[in-house]
Amino acid sequence: MEPQSPPLVRLTIDDQPVAVPADTTIWEAARGMGIHIPVLCHHPKLRPVAVCRVCAVDVEKSRVMPAACIRQVEEGIVVRTDTDRVRRARKTLVELLLAEHPTPCAKHARSHDCELELLGEQLDITSPRFSIRPSSFVLRPFPPDPSSAVIAVDLNACILCDRCIRACDEVQVNEVIGRAEKGHRAHIVFDDGKPMGESTCVSCGECQAYCPTGALIDKPLMQVKAPSTVQTVDSVCPYCGVGCGVTYHVHDNTIVQVTGRTDGHTEGRLCVKGRYGFDYSHHPQRLTVPLIRKDEAYPKQPLSADFTDYKEFRDSLRSPEWNERIRETFREATWDEALDLSARRLMDIKTRFGSGALAGFGSAKVTNEEAYLFQKLIRTVFGTNNVDHCTRLCHASSVAALMETIGSGAVSNIFQEALDADVLLVIGSNANENHPVAATYFKQAAKRGVTLIVMDPRRPPLANQATHYVRFKPGTDVALLNGLMHVILRDGLHDDAFVRERTENFEALREMVQQYPPDVVEKITGVPREMIERIAFAYGRAERAMIFWGMGISQHTTGTDNARCLISLCLLTGNIGRRGTGLHPLRGQNNVQGASDVGLIPFALPGYQRVDDLAVRTKFERAWGVPLDPRPGLTVVEIMHAALHGDIKGMLMMGENPFLSDPNMNKVRKALQALDFLVVQDIFLTETAEFADVILPASTAAEKEGTYVNTNRMVQLGRKAVDPPGQARIDGDILIDLANRMMEIEAGVRGQGSGVRKWEYRTSRDVWDEIVPLTPLFDGITYDEMARRTVIWPHDEQIIFTQTFPRGRGKFVPAEFAPANELPDAEYPFVLNTGRVLQHWHTGTMTRRTKALDEIAPEPFVEVAPDDLTRLGVRDGDWVTVASRRGVITLRTKASTKVSPGSVFIPFHFKEAAVNLLTNDALDPYGKIPEFKFCAVRVEKAR
Amino acid sequence: MTLEFSPEARQRAETIIRRYPPQYKKAAVIPLLHLAQEEWGYISAEAMAYVATLIEAPPVKVAEVATFYPMFNKEPIGKYEIQVCHTLPCALTGCGRIVKHLCEKLNIQVGQTTPDRRFTLKKVECLAACDRGPVMLVNKTLYTNLTLEQVDDILNGLE
């Protein structure tokens, strides 16, 4: 049922009659009529607080002048916004504020947009009548606070509007900023009065975005010149799957600032990466010229070898000497030479060993159009389905389970619906750090009274806002979830009608979960039975419950089983197909959804149409004019194994860095060394590119146009903000060129002369127009519409599976608890968990080359529980070695209660302590995803 | 090393927190700050952070309250805390002279503590004895109808 709209109220503003809904404020009513009442403390996206009073208006018969921003309309009132009295009051207030305000403040000096000073200019206040007398009550002048890596704090410019507090408390829900003391001495504080950079601030910059003056302002990350010549380009953030709308501010082909797009689906919110992690585009180590390995540089050795000296490694990220070292191994080449060589060698492998000896790793960071061209190149020119990308390392198991049970890997509802749910279950997801802006919606929901259940062996920051936080033993997800379903069934909390009408195989599930009563589950998971029941009751009794999960679920050898259990839990209670319900595996990369949608996976062509389906193949063969291989190809880790065994001999890698991102790094290194020919196209010389025969300089997201699909299935248009540096080209153009050259060679071999169907795409739009007719899920989505707004697939269907599932009925697939592949023992007593930190992105190729992110999070660390540190005789910050059966790394400890005793956590961004030397490459049998989240290690004090 | 209450104070803290429903633990902030001040003599940043953990609130929410009330000392104070009322009735009856005299006698400014850490001097709002001004509070003892001589006597009488 739609909520009833409130009744209309009639009033008069500046002699014009108007009728507005009863809960409208005078300020909103006036704005709707085009009457602008100035405000300082108010912001349309924030709760009104009426502390500045500059919006005070005259209301007939009212005792005082009410603040328009907060006073709601009343029947028959007569409002005047521009009387002498109003103007006098307003002017006095602004004069008083200006008396204490440094003029111009940093914001006004930078970009002429301090709201207080603009208002002063508008009200013709040239020299304020008031001056401040120094006294023991006045804290001014405040010393500047430069401690934050990204925000400059000048409390002298602060007008105590509290916008930053509301932005921090209510929008991002980080609750770091407050108002200390009172009266003349009142001022903004961080935490218990710490400098901003030492507080719990996560540098999202939301406070700064809302600050009307120069009190909180972005530090310049790139040198800004004349602000009047700054151009703005609306685009999409290049980091995570949330896909926030960003605006690039560009001066002289340089991005100087990034701001959030308030018209985007995340309402202008950004995190530290999105807002401050843009300068990698302009890093001096960008690849700008095609490179070919010198003859004397064989056999292949990694350039950066085994960096273990932290300082040396960090220095190498910015030193020009690094470029020198590259020149010792690689020589510069022309595009023609590099592409011809690549085409010839790859085609040579194909001719001699067959298509199966070739493979390609695409990337979830490129556009849909580029991902499409990549898989088309591999399938039609290489002639193989050996094409995959890092989706295999993140949600492959989730997708395997979703395909099997529902028939679609897509999320059922968008994450903003967290605000519409009664209960949120977030499991195996550290959203605050990995999907920071999605997490803001979870936190907001919790703050508004939604029951938030957070389940994770490692306590995520989201647990601070949670109604219930459940810590369970690593790798026992299946038992825990079966336990929840046991209680739900035992107490009849399941949705009988839904189970009957929309699911199948229920009896098998019932039998399975029968074996998981709370006392059994308590023994396996370590979660008290009362807690298991409490969670089961909360989820089972909810009218609308939503499940979010991340890599904590998927990156296990039981990843598919974990996801099956979550799906069963959802189906059992009928929590799908309605607003505020459903299943949402939070997608990692900015375009991992899109790359999979357009076929960058070994078993499916664009639109998840299986390669082993004859009808599908026929359709694509007709469209592409080439016969296709009917056998599904190999997956990421399988390709690496095949390379090691010499079955795969040639590879093309686009923007993928398996050297650091894949499990069991020593094995990956041998595999890369074993390849006969490796072409890498990337923006930096990655660890993987060090093994390349040819390196092609490519472009960043800010340098090209194209579309991306976020975790919400929203297809968004990214626009070009700057030109690529030097001779670097956009990835799509490189692929077109390589495909055409290879096809020419092949035609020559076969003696077909010029009979090849050359690829002729002029723009990314041309490619999109080819994708859509072949990919039913994109039906009706056009560039024109995407240029105007965020479009969701299927076209405008925010909530899917409302009536039926793609496979018809939802299928319960019961899962039995099985322990992790490698359990701790006497020799390797700790469980190692891996993941990310807020500031860094995957292998750090981009983020470690941004000024701010590197400054905030410069070094690797291993989180160890304080009790374990004591037992090991190691202090917080000491150097330790962490060893597994596969490798050993050295790094500093960080005492942390996030991990439970017996577990340690290491982020995987840092090459100088590359945790994937340690991880286990055992695979989930269905999703083929490696077990990144669990292996046995030993921790010892470093000598 | 993080700050923590003594076992006795810890027990009192738990009693205080139990007065409020579990979802409104934040309501215990002021009594807990009093307890903290009793325990450590003043409220340091660490103490604010510690109280925040007890009521499961972000530290800034405790800092806002602790800094709002001047009765919570944010710095260590002397053995004797002298609080002179400077609200209107006391001002009319001459609290200014009392303060000036105290400053000269103790050789400190308002808000400061003597180097020997015996005295801290503060000007405060109404002490609820307007009919007997000027008044001052020395620790928990209220002195009324003050004259300069009486102030001398009181100071001399302190250990």
PDB file of C-alpha atoms in Angstrom, chain A residues 563-677:
ATOM      1  CA  ALA A 563      25.997 -18.955  -0.312  1.00  0.00           C
ATOM      2  CA  ARG A 564      23.517 -21.822  -0.767  1.00  0.00           C
ATOM      3  CA  CYS A 565      22.699 -21.604   2.930  1.00  0.00           C
ATOM      4  CA  LEU A 566      22.097 -17.860   2.743  1.00  0.00           C
ATOM      5  CA  ILE A 567      19.812 -18.349  -0.240  1.00  0.00           C
ATOM      6  CA  SER A 568      17.926 -21.113   1.577  1.00  0.00           C
ATOM      7  CA  LEU A 569      17.506 -18.877   4.614  1.00  0.00           C
ATOM      8  CA  CYS A 570      16.036 -16.193   2.382  1.00  0.00           C
ATOM      9  CA  LEU A 571      13.720 -18.572   0.490  1.00  0.00           C
ATOM     10  CA  LEU A 572      12.614 -20.306   3.668  1.00  0.00           C
ATOM     11  CA  THR A 573      11.272 -17.059   5.098  1.00  0.00           C
ATOM     12  CA  GLY A 574       9.987 -15.644   1.796  1.00  0.00           C
ATOM     13  CA  ASN A 575      12.249 -12.638   2.093  1.00  0.00           C
ATOM     14  CA  ILE A 576      12.624 -11.901  -1.587  1.00  0.00           C
ATOM     15  CA  GLY A 577      10.774 -10.125  -4.358  1.00  0.00           C
ATOM     16  CA  ARG A 578       9.604  -7.225  -2.228  1.00  0.00           C
ATOM     17  CA  ARG A 579      11.085  -3.876  -1.231  1.00  0.00           C
ATOM     18  CA  GLY A 580      13.536  -4.135   1.650  1.00  0.00           C
ATOM     19  CA  THR A 581      14.104  -7.869   1.223  1.00  0.00           C
ATOM     20  CA  GLY A 582      16.320 -10.092  -0.860  1.00  0.00           C
ATOM     21  CA  LEU A 583      19.869 -11.192  -1.462  1.00  0.00           C
ATOM     22  CA  HIS A 584      22.735  -8.837  -2.133  1.00  0.00           C
ATOM     23  CA  PRO A 585      26.259 -10.165  -2.579  1.00  0.00           C
ATOM     24  CA  LEU A 586      28.188  -6.892  -2.481  1.00  0.00           C
ATOM     25  CA  ARG A 587      30.269  -6.736  -5.659  1.00  0.00           C
ATOM     26  CA  GLY A 588      33.929  -5.872  -5.312  1.00  0.00           C
ATOM     27  CA  GLN A 589      35.221  -4.139  -8.404  1.00  0.00           C
ATOM     28  CA  ASN A 590      33.646  -1.109 -10.046  1.00  0.00           C
ATOM     29  CA  ASN A 591      32.732  -3.229 -13.053  1.00  0.00           C
ATOM     30  CA  VAL A 592      32.837  -6.837 -11.925  1.00  0.00           C
ATOM     31  CA  GLN A 593      29.104  -7.098 -12.524  1.00  0.00           C
ATOM     32  CA  GLY A 594      29.411  -5.579 -15.978  1.00  0.00           C
ATOM     33  CA  ALA A 595      32.458  -7.586 -17.024  1.00  0.00           C
ATOM     34  CA  SER A 596      30.566 -10.771 -16.134  1.00  0.00           C
ATOM     35  CA  ASP A 597      27.416  -9.444 -17.830  1.00  0.00           C
ATOM     36  CA  VAL A 598      29.286  -8.994 -21.108  1.00  0.00           C
ATOM     37  CA  GLY A 599      30.854 -12.451 -21.063  1.00  0.00           C
ATOM     38  CA  LEU A 600      34.287 -12.091 -19.507  1.00  0.00           C
ATOM     39  CA  ILE A 601      33.825 -15.563 -18.026  1.00  0.00           C
ATOM     40  CA  PRO A 602      34.843 -18.927 -19.456  1.00  0.00           C
ATOM     41  CA  PHE A 603      31.488 -20.683 -19.574  1.00  0.00           C
ATOM     42  CA  ALA A 604      29.188 -17.967 -20.855  1.00  0.00           C
ATOM     43  CA  LEU A 605      28.888 -15.545 -23.717  1.00  0.00           C
ATOM     44  CA  PRO A 606      27.483 -12.051 -23.056  1.00  0.00           C
ATOM     45  CA  GLY A 607      24.323 -12.124 -20.953  1.00  0.00           C
ATOM     46  CA  TYR A 608      25.223 -15.397 -19.169  1.00  0.00           C
ATOM     47  CA  GLN A 609      24.298 -17.369 -22.290  1.00  0.00           C
ATOM     48  CA  ARG A 610      26.181 -20.618 -22.047  1.00  0.00           C
ATOM     49  CA  VAL A 611      28.798 -21.452 -24.669  1.00  0.00           C
ATOM     50  CA  ASP A 612      27.749 -25.108 -24.613  1.00  0.00           C
ATOM     51  CA  ASP A 613      24.225 -24.187 -25.711  1.00  0.00           C
ATOM     52  CA  LEU A 614      23.966 -24.687 -29.476  1.00  0.00           C
ATOM     53  CA  ALA A 615      21.220 -22.101 -30.026  1.00  0.00           C
ATOM     54  CA  VAL A 616      23.206 -19.477 -28.160  1.00  0.00           C
ATOM     55  CA  ARG A 617      26.366 -20.272 -30.034  1.00  0.00           C
ATOM     56  CA  THR A 618      24.579 -20.103 -33.344  1.00  0.00           C
ATOM     57  CA  LYS A 619      23.284 -16.636 -32.517  1.00  0.00           C
ATOM     58  CA  PHE A 620      26.745 -15.352 -31.661  1.00  0.00           C
ATOM     59  CA  GLU A 621      28.428 -17.134 -34.563  1.00  0.00           C
ATOM     60  CA  ARG A 622      26.025 -15.395 -36.895  1.00  0.00           C
ATOM     61  CA  ALA A 623      26.615 -12.010 -35.259  1.00  0.00           C
ATOM     62  CA  TRP A 624      30.381 -12.342 -35.075  1.00  0.00           C
ATOM     63  CA  GLY A 625      30.877 -14.300 -38.286  1.00  0.00           C
ATOM     64  CA  VAL A 626      33.231 -16.819 -36.709  1.00  0.00           C
ATOM     65  CA  PRO A 627      32.737 -20.392 -35.435  1.00  0.00           C
ATOM     66  CA  LEU A 628      32.960 -20.637 -31.643  1.00  0.00           C
ATOM     67  CA  ASP A 629      34.476 -23.263 -29.381  1.00  0.00           C
ATOM     68  CA  PRO A 630      31.603 -25.188 -27.721  1.00  0.00           C
ATOM     69  CA  ARG A 631      33.647 -26.159 -24.650  1.00  0.00           C
ATOM     70  CA  PRO A 632      33.657 -23.905 -21.589  1.00  0.00           C
ATOM     71  CA  GLY A 633      37.152 -22.569 -20.969  1.00  0.00           C
ATOM     72  CA  LEU A 634      39.428 -22.666 -17.979  1.00  0.00           C
ATOM     73  CA  THR A 635      39.077 -20.389 -14.956  1.00  0.00           C
ATOM     74  CA  VAL A 636      41.702 -18.042 -13.480  1.00  0.00           C
ATOM     75  CA  VAL A 637      43.444 -20.482 -11.168  1.00  0.00           C
ATOM     76  CA  GLU A 638      43.062 -23.336 -13.653  1.00  0.00           C
ATOM     77  CA  ILE A 639      44.721 -21.221 -16.342  1.00  0.00           C
ATOM     78  CA  MET A 640      47.645 -20.595 -14.013  1.00  0.00           C
ATOM     79  CA  HIS A 641      47.942 -24.332 -13.368  1.00  0.00           C
ATOM     80  CA  ALA A 642      47.804 -25.001 -17.115  1.00  0.00           C
ATOM     81  CA  ALA A 643      50.513 -22.398 -17.728  1.00  0.00           C
ATOM     82  CA  LEU A 644      52.696 -24.075 -15.128  1.00  0.00           C
ATOM     83  CA  HIS A 645      52.267 -27.393 -16.887  1.00  0.00           C
ATOM     84  CA  GLY A 646      52.982 -25.908 -20.291  1.00  0.00           C
ATOM     85  CA  ASP A 647      49.465 -26.440 -21.630  1.00  0.00           C
ATOM     86  CA  ILE A 648      48.859 -22.710 -21.896  1.00  0.00           C
ATOM     87  CA  LYS A 649      51.696 -21.006 -23.721  1.00  0.00           C
ATOM     88  CA  GLY A 650      50.527 -17.539 -24.628  1.00  0.00           C
ATOM     89  CA  MET A 651      48.472 -15.016 -22.721  1.00  0.00           C
ATOM     90  CA  LEU A 652      47.006 -11.567 -22.995  1.00  0.00           C
ATOM     91  CA  MET A 653      46.395  -9.716 -19.736  1.00  0.00           C
ATOM     92  CA  MET A 654      44.445  -6.533 -19.561  1.00  0.00           C
ATOM     93  CA  GLY A 655      44.606  -4.634 -16.271  1.00  0.00           C
ATOM     94  CA  GLU A 656      44.926  -7.752 -14.175  1.00  0.00           C
ATOM     95  CA  ASN A 657      47.717  -8.437 -11.715  1.00  0.00           C
ATOM     96  CA  PRO A 658      47.469 -12.108 -10.776  1.00  0.00           C
ATOM     97  CA  PHE A 659      50.998 -12.090  -9.422  1.00  0.00           C
ATOM     98  CA  LEU A 660      49.806 -10.359  -6.279  1.00  0.00           C
ATOM     99  CA  SER A 661      46.116 -11.186  -6.285  1.00  0.00           C
ATOM    100  CA  ASP A 662      46.136 -14.945  -6.793  1.00  0.00           C
ATOM    101  CA  PRO A 663      46.741 -17.454  -4.039  1.00  0.00           C
ATOM    102  CA  ASN A 664      50.053 -19.212  -3.591  1.00  0.00           C
ATOM    103  CA  MET A 665      52.229 -16.600  -5.240  1.00  0.00           C
ATOM    104  CA  ASN A 666      55.304 -18.750  -5.735  1.00  0.00           C
ATOM    105  CA  LYS A 667      53.263 -20.981  -7.974  1.00  0.00           C
ATOM    106  CA  VAL A 668      51.926 -17.983  -9.921  1.00  0.00           C
ATOM    107  CA  ARG A 669      55.468 -16.732 -10.409  1.00  0.00           C
ATOM    108  CA  LYS A 670      56.557 -20.051 -11.881  1.00  0.00           C
ATOM    109  CA  ALA A 671      53.481 -20.108 -14.085  1.00  0.00           C
ATOM    110  CA  LEU A 672      54.167 -16.628 -15.443  1.00  0.00           C
ATOM    111  CA  GLN A 673      57.804 -17.507 -16.035  1.00  0.00           C
ATOM    112  CA  ALA A 674      56.750 -20.651 -17.859  1.00  0.00           C
ATOM    113  CA  LEU A 675      54.689 -18.804 -20.467  1.00  0.00           C
ATOM    114  CA  ASP A 676      56.204 -18.617 -23.940  1.00  0.00           C
ATOM    115  CA  PHE A 677      54.650 -15.281 -24.646  1.00  0.00           C
TER     116      PHE A 677
END
